[in-house]
CSV table of C-alpha atoms in Angstrom, one decimal:
chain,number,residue,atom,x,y,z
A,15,UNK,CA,37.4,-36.6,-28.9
A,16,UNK,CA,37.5,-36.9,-25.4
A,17,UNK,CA,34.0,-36.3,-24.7
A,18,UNK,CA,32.9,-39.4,-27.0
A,19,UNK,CA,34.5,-41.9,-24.9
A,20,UNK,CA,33.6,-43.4,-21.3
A,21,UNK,CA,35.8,-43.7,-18.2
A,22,UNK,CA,34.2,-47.5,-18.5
A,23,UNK,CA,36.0,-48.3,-21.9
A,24,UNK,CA,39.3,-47.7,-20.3
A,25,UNK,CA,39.1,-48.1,-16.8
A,26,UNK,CA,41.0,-51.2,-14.8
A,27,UNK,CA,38.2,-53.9,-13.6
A,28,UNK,CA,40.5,-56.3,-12.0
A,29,UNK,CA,41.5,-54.9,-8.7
A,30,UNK,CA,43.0,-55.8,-5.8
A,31,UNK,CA,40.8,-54.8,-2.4
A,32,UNK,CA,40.1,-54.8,1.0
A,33,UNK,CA,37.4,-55.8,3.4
A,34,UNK,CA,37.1,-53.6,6.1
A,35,UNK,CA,37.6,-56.4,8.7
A,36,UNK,CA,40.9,-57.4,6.6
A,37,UNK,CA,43.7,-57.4,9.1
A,38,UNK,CA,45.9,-54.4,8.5
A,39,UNK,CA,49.1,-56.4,8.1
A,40,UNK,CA,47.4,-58.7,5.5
A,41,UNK,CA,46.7,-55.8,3.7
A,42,UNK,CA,49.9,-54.2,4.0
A,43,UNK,CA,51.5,-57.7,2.4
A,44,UNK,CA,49.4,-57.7,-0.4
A,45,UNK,CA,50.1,-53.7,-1.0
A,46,UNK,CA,53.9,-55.2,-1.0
A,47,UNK,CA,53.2,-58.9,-2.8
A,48,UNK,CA,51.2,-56.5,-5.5
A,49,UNK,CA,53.7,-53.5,-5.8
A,50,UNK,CA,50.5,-51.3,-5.5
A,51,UNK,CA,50.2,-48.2,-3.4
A,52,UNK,CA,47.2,-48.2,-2.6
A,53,UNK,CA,43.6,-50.3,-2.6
A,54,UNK,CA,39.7,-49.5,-2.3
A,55,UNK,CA,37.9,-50.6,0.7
A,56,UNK,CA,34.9,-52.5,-0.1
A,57,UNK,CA,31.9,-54.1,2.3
A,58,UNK,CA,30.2,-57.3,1.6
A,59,UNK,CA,27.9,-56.0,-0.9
A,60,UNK,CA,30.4,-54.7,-2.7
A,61,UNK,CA,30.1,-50.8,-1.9
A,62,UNK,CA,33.4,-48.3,-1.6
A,63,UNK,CA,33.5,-47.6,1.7
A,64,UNK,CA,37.2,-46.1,1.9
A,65,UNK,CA,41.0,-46.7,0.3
A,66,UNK,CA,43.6,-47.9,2.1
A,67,UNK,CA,46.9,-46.4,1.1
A,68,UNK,CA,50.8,-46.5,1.9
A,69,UNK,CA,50.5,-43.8,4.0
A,70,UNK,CA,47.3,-44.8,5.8
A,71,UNK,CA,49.0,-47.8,6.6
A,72,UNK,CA,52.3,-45.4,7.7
A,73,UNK,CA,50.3,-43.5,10.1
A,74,UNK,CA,49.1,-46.7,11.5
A,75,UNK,CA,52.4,-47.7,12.4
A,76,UNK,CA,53.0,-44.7,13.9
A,77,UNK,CA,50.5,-45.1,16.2
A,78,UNK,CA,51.0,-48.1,17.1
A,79,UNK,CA,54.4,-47.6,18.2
A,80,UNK,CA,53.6,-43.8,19.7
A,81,UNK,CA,51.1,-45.7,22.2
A,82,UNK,CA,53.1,-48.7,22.6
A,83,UNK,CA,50.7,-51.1,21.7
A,84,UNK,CA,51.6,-54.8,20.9
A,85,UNK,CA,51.8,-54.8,16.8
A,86,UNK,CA,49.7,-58.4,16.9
A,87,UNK,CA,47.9,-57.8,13.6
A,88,UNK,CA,48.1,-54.1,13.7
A,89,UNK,CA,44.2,-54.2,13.8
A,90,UNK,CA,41.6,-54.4,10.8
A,91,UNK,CA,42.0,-51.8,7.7
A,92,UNK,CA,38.9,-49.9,8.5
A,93,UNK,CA,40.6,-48.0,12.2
A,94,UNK,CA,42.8,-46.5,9.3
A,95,UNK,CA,41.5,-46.4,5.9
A,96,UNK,CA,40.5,-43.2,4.7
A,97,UNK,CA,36.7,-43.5,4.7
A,98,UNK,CA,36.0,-40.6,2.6
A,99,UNK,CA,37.0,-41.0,-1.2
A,100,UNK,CA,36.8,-39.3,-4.1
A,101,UNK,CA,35.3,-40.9,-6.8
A,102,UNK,CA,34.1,-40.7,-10.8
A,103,UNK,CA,31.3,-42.3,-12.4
A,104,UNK,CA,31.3,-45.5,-14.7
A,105,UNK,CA,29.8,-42.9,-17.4
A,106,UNK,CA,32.0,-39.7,-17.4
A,107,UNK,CA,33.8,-39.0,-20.1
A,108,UNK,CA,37.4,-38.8,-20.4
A,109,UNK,CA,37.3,-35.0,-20.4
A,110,UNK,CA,35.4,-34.9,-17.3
A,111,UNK,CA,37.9,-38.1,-15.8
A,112,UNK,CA,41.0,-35.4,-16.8
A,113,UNK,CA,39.1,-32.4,-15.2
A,114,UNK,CA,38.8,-34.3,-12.1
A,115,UNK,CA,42.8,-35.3,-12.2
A,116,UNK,CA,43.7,-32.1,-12.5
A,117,UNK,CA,41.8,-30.8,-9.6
A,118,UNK,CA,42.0,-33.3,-7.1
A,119,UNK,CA,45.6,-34.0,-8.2
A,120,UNK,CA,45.2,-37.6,-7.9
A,121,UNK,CA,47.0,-40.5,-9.7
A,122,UNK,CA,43.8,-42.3,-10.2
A,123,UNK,CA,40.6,-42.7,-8.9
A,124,UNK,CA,38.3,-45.3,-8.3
A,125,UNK,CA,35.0,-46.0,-10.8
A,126,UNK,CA,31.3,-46.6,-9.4
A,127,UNK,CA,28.0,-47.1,-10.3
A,128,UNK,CA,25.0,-46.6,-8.2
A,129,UNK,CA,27.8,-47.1,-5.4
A,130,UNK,CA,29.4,-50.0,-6.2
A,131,UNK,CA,33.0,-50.4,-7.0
A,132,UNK,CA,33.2,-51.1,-10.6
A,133,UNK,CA,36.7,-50.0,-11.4
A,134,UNK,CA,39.4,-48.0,-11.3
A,135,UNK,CA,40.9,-45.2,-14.0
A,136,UNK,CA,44.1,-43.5,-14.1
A,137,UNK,CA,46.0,-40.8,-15.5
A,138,UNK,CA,47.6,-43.5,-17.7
A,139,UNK,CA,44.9,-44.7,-18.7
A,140,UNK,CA,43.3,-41.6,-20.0
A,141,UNK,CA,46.9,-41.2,-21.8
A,142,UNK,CA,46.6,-44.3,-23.6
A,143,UNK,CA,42.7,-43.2,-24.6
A,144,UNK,CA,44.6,-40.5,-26.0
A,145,UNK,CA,47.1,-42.2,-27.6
A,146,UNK,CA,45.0,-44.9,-29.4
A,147,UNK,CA,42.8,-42.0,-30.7
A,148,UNK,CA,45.9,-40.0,-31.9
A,149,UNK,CA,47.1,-43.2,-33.8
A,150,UNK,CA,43.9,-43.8,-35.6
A,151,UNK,CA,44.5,-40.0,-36.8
């Protein structure tokens, strides 16, 4: 069942993210205006280049205030992002999606092709592929 369908068919295409030269309190506001907890990184071309998360943007303030540096914009989301990023293809299946959940015990994860953010999927997600199938019997 799960091998038939594609992370593509269920995955979320209308994201909220980042530029790495976003300003790391602009980002922060929109993680709050949004009520999301986290957001992919992108460059002008359109390539993941990291995700910014709650606690990315945590640790920044930390710093911040452990060296005593004026908070002014708090600096651009790419001096805290993390820059290396698990990631699944716009073609996996939803077995291989699930797999990948389990192992890297992440909530969701975001979906490229040929390196370009294209989405994002989540355990949810995958739960409401289920779901639908189970309902069609």
């Amino acid at each position: 069942m799960l091998r038939s369908v594609k992370v593509q068919d269920y995955m979320a295409t209308n994201l909220i993210s980042f530029r790495p030269e976003t300003r790391l309190f602009d980002a922060i506001r929109a993680l709050q205006e949004y009520g999301i907890s986290g957001a992919p990184v992108v460059n002008a071309a359109g390539q993941l280049v990291g995700m910014l998360s709650e606690l990315d943007c945590l640790g920044a303030i930390l710093a911040l205030t452990y060296h005593e540096e004026e908070m002014g914009s708090g600096g651009q989301v790419a001096d805290y992002m993390t820059a290396t990023v698990d990631t699944i293809a716009y073609d996996a299946d939803l077995t291989e999606v699930s797999r990948r959940f389990m192992e890297l015990k992440r909530r969701r994860l975001p979906v490229v092709r040929q390196g370009m953010l294209v989405g994002q999927i989540s355990r949810r997600d995958v739960l409401r592929a289920v779901e639908e199938f189970a309902k069609d019997g």
